[in-house]
Structures are given as C-alpha cells and as structure tokens.
Amino acid sequence: MQYVKMIRFHHDGFTCGSPNVNKERKPVFINREIHNLFHTCQSVYTTEMILPPDGEKKWDGCFCYLEEYTLSATGIRNIGFLPRESVIWVRNISHMGKDTPYFDRSIHPLVEEGTGDGRNIVTDTWVKMSVVDALERTRLWKEKNVTLPDWLTECYLVEPQVKSLIYPSANEKIMEFWLSKN
C-alpha cells in the first residue's frame, strides 16, 4: 500500500473538531466526487450541498495539506500518512484557478436549470476527490504557475481518516525534516 504525506500546522497535532470552528465562513460540502479534473463550471442540486450543523459528530475532522505547503507557516508542523487510494475533501477550485470551480451553480430540484442567473455557489465550498486526482491537480497547476497557493493542497479529513493516519517515528521525522522542502 502506498501513502501520501498530510501536513497540519497546529500545536495539538491532528485533532478533530467541527469544520465550523476557527473559520470566518462556514464551509459547505458538495456531496459529489470529482472524476474529471477538466470538467468545470457544473451545476449541482441544492440537496447535494451540506452545511454541517455545529455538534454533528459525523463531520468532525481537521483541515490540513496534501503533500506540500510552500507558504511560510507558524505553529508546530505535524506529519501523518494517509493511504493513497483515499478520497478526501478539497476546495471546489480547479487547477485552472480561483475563477474556475468544479461547481459554480446550485439549482433547486424542482426548478429548471436554465432559469437561474449564472454563478451562485458560495465561495467556501468543498468537493470529494481521490488523493490521486488531487495530486494530479497540483501537478497540472505547477505546469503553468510558479507559486503554489494554499487552497490547492488544502484538504479536510473526517475523523475516521484522521484516526487511520500513520505517524512517522522520531527517526523518520528527523529524516523527513532534512529531506523535505516543505
């Protein structure tokens, strides 16, 4: 089994809590998985948009970064390893940039799609994506851009995924520190 590196900057490590904690806006999760990285600006039914209520434990988890984080960060850097075949929540933004989300219109199931006035999805939305596709999205971004924005590698792991993380030993942490650019 192959693993990918998850990075979290927090003094308490990979601790789980509500996704609404410490967020300026409450995140909205779109219950769809991205299979084609080039299929953007899609519509989604409002019934597929989830705004987790505070206290609903099934949404507990933590925000972290997949494989790399190039911006300077404060706080303690924690590393965990997640199976490569996992599906994670990532920002609803394609490798083409912030103006090109995977989903940009929500429609009501009882209203015809053509009756809307265009883009109406809130900004802090998240979609499901395989780790393999998320890594490919990062690679595609790097082909045309120099800097790596934090939204590109940011992801949300739910508590069962956090509990399944494998943590490096002290020797592995030292080696990772010396070998890693991140």
XYZ file of N, CA and C in Angstrom, residues 27-120:
282
model
N -17.954 26.322 6.118
C -17.749 25.599 4.861
C -19.002 24.833 4.435
N -19.191 24.747 3.125
C -20.287 23.985 2.536
C -19.658 22.826 1.770
N -20.135 21.622 2.036
C -19.606 20.430 1.383
C -20.582 19.990 0.297
N -20.081 19.849 -0.920
C -20.893 19.403 -2.049
C -20.706 17.894 -2.164
N -21.790 17.164 -2.009
C -21.720 15.706 -1.951
C -21.557 15.096 -3.350
N -20.481 15.459 -3.996
C -20.129 14.938 -5.320
C -18.627 14.693 -5.358
N -18.237 13.641 -6.063
C -16.809 13.358 -6.225
C -16.367 13.760 -7.628
N -15.257 14.445 -7.703
C -14.689 14.869 -8.979
C -13.909 13.699 -9.583
N -14.258 13.338 -10.819
C -13.546 12.271 -11.524
C -12.798 12.798 -12.740
N -13.199 13.968 -13.234
C -12.565 14.577 -14.404
C -12.102 15.975 -14.008
N -10.811 16.188 -13.934
C -10.264 17.467 -13.474
C -10.542 18.613 -14.438
N -10.947 18.309 -15.651
C -11.203 19.348 -16.652
C -12.691 19.668 -16.793
N -13.550 18.957 -16.085
C -14.992 19.194 -16.141
C -15.350 20.230 -15.063
N -15.447 21.484 -15.477
C -15.645 22.588 -14.534
C -16.965 23.303 -14.804
N -17.282 24.236 -13.919
C -18.471 25.092 -14.047
C -19.743 24.268 -14.221
N -19.894 23.245 -13.392
C -21.059 22.373 -13.432
C -22.137 22.879 -12.483
N -23.338 22.359 -12.675
C -24.448 22.645 -11.765
C -24.552 21.524 -10.740
N -25.066 21.869 -9.587
C -25.291 20.883 -8.535
C -26.629 21.209 -7.873
N -27.377 20.178 -7.511
C -28.644 20.397 -6.820
C -28.394 20.901 -5.401
N -29.262 21.770 -4.937
C -29.126 22.295 -3.576
C -29.192 21.166 -2.548
N -29.882 20.082 -2.883
C -29.979 18.949 -1.959
C -28.646 18.224 -1.783
N -27.684 18.498 -2.659
C -26.359 17.879 -2.562
C -25.366 18.761 -1.814
N -25.832 19.895 -1.326
C -24.966 20.827 -0.596
C -25.219 20.665 0.898
N -24.157 20.425 1.633
C -24.272 20.135 3.061
C -23.573 21.225 3.861
N -24.311 21.843 4.755
C -23.754 22.811 5.701
C -23.808 22.128 7.065
N -22.692 21.521 7.500
C -22.722 20.739 8.738
C -23.137 21.583 9.939
N -24.148 21.128 10.660
C -24.533 21.858 11.869
C -23.503 21.657 12.971
N -23.346 22.660 13.810
C -22.435 22.527 14.945
C -22.885 21.357 15.811
N -21.925 20.584 16.252
C -22.226 19.473 17.143
C -22.540 18.164 16.439
N -22.641 18.149 15.110
C -22.885 16.889 14.409
C -21.552 16.175 14.220
N -21.345 15.148 15.028
C -20.046 14.477 15.129
C -19.560 13.852 13.824
N -20.462 13.452 12.927
C -20.002 12.777 11.708
C -19.188 13.696 10.806
N -19.272 15.003 11.049
C -18.496 15.958 10.255
C -17.225 16.404 10.957
N -16.985 15.913 12.158
C -15.748 16.278 12.852
C -14.539 15.798 12.053
N -13.505 16.619 12.041
C -12.291 16.294 11.312
C -11.294 17.416 11.476
N -10.380 17.558 10.525
C -9.424 18.660 10.592
C -8.951 19.060 9.195
N -8.603 20.328 9.084
C -8.051 20.868 7.849
C -6.545 20.633 7.857
N -6.009 20.242 6.718
C -4.573 20.008 6.597
C -4.172 20.182 5.134
N -2.962 19.802 4.806
C -2.438 19.981 3.451
C -1.920 18.656 2.922
N -2.139 18.431 1.633
C -1.721 17.207 0.972
C -0.328 17.371 0.373
N 0.616 16.625 0.891
C 1.986 16.518 0.374
C 2.858 17.751 0.548
N 2.327 18.944 0.333
C 3.198 20.119 0.420
C 2.416 21.367 0.799
N 3.154 22.273 1.392
C 2.636 23.582 1.764
C 3.826 24.521 1.694
N 3.826 25.413 0.704
C 5.021 26.216 0.445
C 5.014 27.581 1.112
N 3.871 28.025 1.608
C 3.833 29.322 2.269
C 4.447 29.196 3.655
N 4.999 30.281 4.144
C 5.574 30.210 5.488
C 4.442 30.043 6.489
N 4.653 29.192 7.439
C 3.606 28.904 8.412
C 4.163 29.001 9.820
N 3.293 29.413 10.709
C 3.661 29.429 12.118
C 3.000 28.235 12.784
N 3.509 27.857 13.891
C 2.935 26.726 14.596
C 3.753 25.469 14.376
N 3.364 24.450 15.060
C 4.074 23.183 15.007
C 3.616 22.404 13.781
N 4.579 21.908 13.022
C 4.294 21.143 11.807
C 4.147 19.677 12.177
N 2.988 19.106 11.850
C 2.703 17.708 12.134
C 2.578 16.951 10.819
N 3.073 15.738 10.807
C 3.052 14.901 9.614
C 2.315 13.605 9.931
N 1.445 13.199 9.020
C 0.788 11.901 9.081
C 0.723 11.347 7.669
N 0.547 10.054 7.549
C 0.492 9.429 6.228
C -0.861 8.756 6.033
N -1.478 9.059 4.885
C -2.815 8.578 4.538
C -2.693 7.638 3.338
N -3.481 6.551 3.297
C -3.426 5.676 2.121
C -3.731 6.448 0.834
N -2.947 6.186 -0.184
C -3.050 6.901 -1.460
C -4.408 6.694 -2.137
N -5.081 5.603 -1.864
C -6.369 5.342 -2.511
C -7.546 6.019 -1.803
N -7.282 6.855 -0.829
C -8.334 7.550 -0.078
C -9.036 8.609 -0.924
N -10.243 8.951 -0.483
C -10.996 10.068 -1.055
C -11.081 11.130 0.031
N -10.723 12.360 -0.312
C -10.672 13.454 0.660
C -11.535 14.614 0.170
N -11.789 15.554 1.051
C -12.480 16.788 0.682
C -11.429 17.826 0.296
N -11.609 18.441 -0.868
C -10.711 19.500 -1.333
C -11.542 20.719 -1.702
N -10.888 21.840 -1.834
C -11.595 23.060 -2.237
C -12.200 22.885 -3.628
N -13.351 23.480 -3.814
C -14.088 23.424 -5.075
C -13.469 24.391 -6.089
N -12.193 24.191 -6.368
C -11.469 25.058 -7.301
C -10.594 24.154 -8.168
N -10.649 24.357 -9.464
C -9.858 23.526 -10.368
C -8.419 24.031 -10.450
N -7.597 23.276 -11.138
C -6.200 23.668 -11.341
C -6.087 24.892 -12.250
N -7.200 25.316 -12.839
C -7.188 26.492 -13.716
C -7.291 27.798 -12.936
N -7.541 27.715 -11.635
C -7.538 28.906 -10.800
C -8.850 29.182 -10.102
N -8.821 30.194 -9.238
C -9.968 30.518 -8.387
C -11.231 30.869 -9.165
N -11.081 31.329 -10.398
C -12.251 31.694 -11.193
C -12.870 30.507 -11.916
N -12.328 29.318 -11.713
C -12.832 28.136 -12.411
C -13.105 27.009 -11.418
N -14.256 27.066 -10.746
C -14.598 25.987 -9.815
C -15.178 24.778 -10.559
N -15.216 23.654 -9.886
C -15.853 22.472 -10.468
C -17.363 22.658 -10.509
N -17.916 23.260 -9.468
C -19.346 23.556 -9.413
C -19.508 25.039 -9.146
N -20.283 25.711 -9.988
C -20.468 27.153 -9.789
C -21.936 27.567 -9.748
N -22.845 26.607 -9.913
C -24.272 26.924 -9.884
C -25.009 25.880 -9.062
N -25.860 26.346 -8.178
C -26.738 25.417 -7.469
C -28.142 25.613 -8.016
N -28.821 24.512 -8.207
C -30.193 24.576 -8.707
C -31.094 23.789 -7.771
N -32.317 24.209 -7.693
C -33.299 23.501 -6.884
C -33.837 22.350 -7.719
N -34.057 21.178 -7.123
C -34.507 20.029 -7.909
C -35.844 20.247 -8.621
N -36.652 21.180 -8.143
C -37.963 21.403 -8.750
C -37.980 22.576 -9.722
N -36.832 23.183 -9.967
C -36.748 24.330 -10.863
C -35.865 23.947 -12.044
N -36.282 24.335 -13.243
C -35.469 24.034 -14.422
C -34.111 24.707 -14.316
N -33.084 24.033 -14.812
C -31.720 24.547 -14.679
C -31.521 25.872 -15.389
N -32.141 26.086 -16.514
C -31.925 27.301 -17.294
C -32.519 28.557 -16.700
N -33.286 28.458 -15.628
C -33.948 29.631 -15.068
C -33.067 30.432 -14.123
N -31.909 29.909 -13.752
C -31.008 30.633 -12.843
C -30.287 31.758 -13.558
N -29.609 32.582 -12.796
C -28.905 33.731 -13.382
C -27.388 33.536 -13.385
N -26.926 32.307 -13.500
C -25.487 32.076 -13.573
C -24.909 31.587 -12.265
N -23.669 31.979 -11.996
C -22.948 31.506 -10.810
C -23.631 31.956 -9.525
N -23.800 31.009 -8.626
C -24.425 31.357 -7.355
C -23.914 30.510 -6.191
